[in-house]
Amino acid sequence: MAGLRKGVCYRNIVRAYTRRSKYKAKGYIKAIPPLKIVKFDQGNLQKKFDAQVSLYTRQDIQLRHNALESARQVIHKHLADTLGNNYHLKVRVYPHHVLREHKMLTGAGADRMSPGMSQAFGKAVGTAAQVKKDQPIISVGIDKKDIESAKSALSYAIARLPGKYYVE
């Protein structure tokens, strides 16, 4: 079975494909795969923190939902180990854009069985967030004394995401 395609296949921003609706006649995208992101807000949600550190992108890019979930997990683990429950982690982007993939057959005789480039629209395989340059992706609310540990947690997430980022 073929696995997930590399993120470079979906990194560039294309025209948004997002037409889903609670009304059947208006929902043109059928069978959208479920989101991998489990929580958009984590940590202590009641406390007001006096400092905020965010992860920003340096370019226009599409971020797949599994990359966002991976980044969220590594940040949460680092913050929970160092600060306990004394932080508020927020994922600031939502993956609305539906990704399509036109599956191709390979091997001997595949040209006789596959439809080729006719009917090449593709099926929905995942979702992605379309992010503009200098847009915050993930933010962490912390106390002023914990700024350095929050910055290091966000820098761990940069390795999990495609493209270039900075922490501020």
mmCIF file with all atom_site columns, N, CA and C in Angstrom, residues 2 29 38 61 78 103 105-106 143-144:
data_model
loop_
_atom_site.group_PDB
_atom_site.id
_atom_site.type_symbol
_atom_site.label_atom_id
_atom_site.label_alt_id
_atom_site.label_comp_id
_atom_site.label_asym_id
_atom_site.label_entity_id
_atom_site.label_seq_id
_atom_site.pdbx_PDB_ins_code
_atom_site.Cartn_x
_atom_site.Cartn_y
_atom_site.Cartn_z
_atom_site.occupancy
_atom_site.B_iso_or_equiv
_atom_site.pdbx_formal_charge
_atom_site.auth_seq_id
_atom_site.auth_comp_id
_atom_site.auth_asym_id
_atom_site.auth_atom_id
_atom_site.pdbx_PDB_model_num
ATOM 1  N N  . ALA A 1 2   ? 0.513   2.189  -0.817  1.00 0.00 ? 2   ALA A N  1
ATOM 2  C CA . ALA A 1 2   ? 1.266   3.442  -0.903  1.00 0.00 ? 2   ALA A CA 1
ATOM 3  C C  . ALA A 1 2   ? 0.960   4.303  0.314   1.00 0.00 ? 2   ALA A C  1
ATOM 4  N N  . ILE A 1 29  ? -17.822 19.265 -2.169  1.00 0.00 ? 29  ILE A N  1
ATOM 5  C CA . ILE A 1 29  ? -16.755 18.311 -1.885  1.00 0.00 ? 29  ILE A CA 1
ATOM 6  C C  . ILE A 1 29  ? -17.349 17.171 -1.080  1.00 0.00 ? 29  ILE A C  1
ATOM 7  N N  . VAL A 1 38  ? -5.986  17.287 17.105  1.00 0.00 ? 38  VAL A N  1
ATOM 8  C CA . VAL A 1 38  ? -6.873  16.856 18.177  1.00 0.00 ? 38  VAL A CA 1
ATOM 9  C C  . VAL A 1 38  ? -7.410  18.044 18.966  1.00 0.00 ? 38  VAL A C  1
ATOM 10 N N  . ILE A 1 61  ? 2.689   29.629 2.308   1.00 0.00 ? 61  ILE A N  1
ATOM 11 C CA . ILE A 1 61  ? 2.867   28.177 2.275   1.00 0.00 ? 61  ILE A CA 1
ATOM 12 C C  . ILE A 1 61  ? 1.570   27.479 2.674   1.00 0.00 ? 61  ILE A C  1
ATOM 13 N N  . HIS A 1 78  ? 7.174   19.402 25.271  1.00 0.00 ? 78  HIS A N  1
ATOM 14 C CA . HIS A 1 78  ? 8.265   20.197 25.852  1.00 0.00 ? 78  HIS A CA 1
ATOM 15 C C  . HIS A 1 78  ? 7.746   21.149 26.937  1.00 0.00 ? 78  HIS A C  1
ATOM 16 N N  . LYS A 1 103 ? -4.560  9.152  -8.103  1.00 0.00 ? 103 LYS A N  1
ATOM 17 C CA . LYS A 1 103 ? -3.771  7.937  -7.916  1.00 0.00 ? 103 LYS A CA 1
ATOM 18 C C  . LYS A 1 103 ? -3.462  7.320  -9.278  1.00 0.00 ? 103 LYS A C  1
ATOM 19 N N  . LEU A 1 105 ? -1.652  4.048  -11.413 1.00 0.00 ? 105 LEU A N  1
ATOM 20 C CA . LEU A 1 105 ? -1.180  2.671  -11.341 1.00 0.00 ? 105 LEU A CA 1
ATOM 21 C C  . LEU A 1 105 ? 0.236   2.591  -11.880 1.00 0.00 ? 105 LEU A C  1
ATOM 22 N N  . THR A 1 106 ? 1.020   1.689  -11.313 1.00 0.00 ? 106 THR A N  1
ATOM 23 C CA . THR A 1 106 ? 2.367   1.459  -11.830 1.00 0.00 ? 106 THR A CA 1
ATOM 24 C C  . THR A 1 106 ? 2.538   -0.030 -12.080 1.00 0.00 ? 106 THR A C  1
ATOM 25 N N  . ASP A 1 143 ? 4.133   33.067 31.479  1.00 0.00 ? 143 ASP A N  1
ATOM 26 C CA . ASP A 1 143 ? 4.615   34.133 32.358  1.00 0.00 ? 143 ASP A CA 1
ATOM 27 C C  . ASP A 1 143 ? 5.936   34.653 31.810  1.00 0.00 ? 143 ASP A C  1
ATOM 28 N N  . LYS A 1 144 ? 6.293   35.883 32.189  1.00 0.00 ? 144 LYS A N  1
ATOM 29 C CA . LYS A 1 144 ? 7.511   36.516 31.662  1.00 0.00 ? 144 LYS A CA 1
ATOM 30 C C  . LYS A 1 144 ? 8.772   35.713 31.961  1.00 0.00 ? 144 LYS A C  1
#
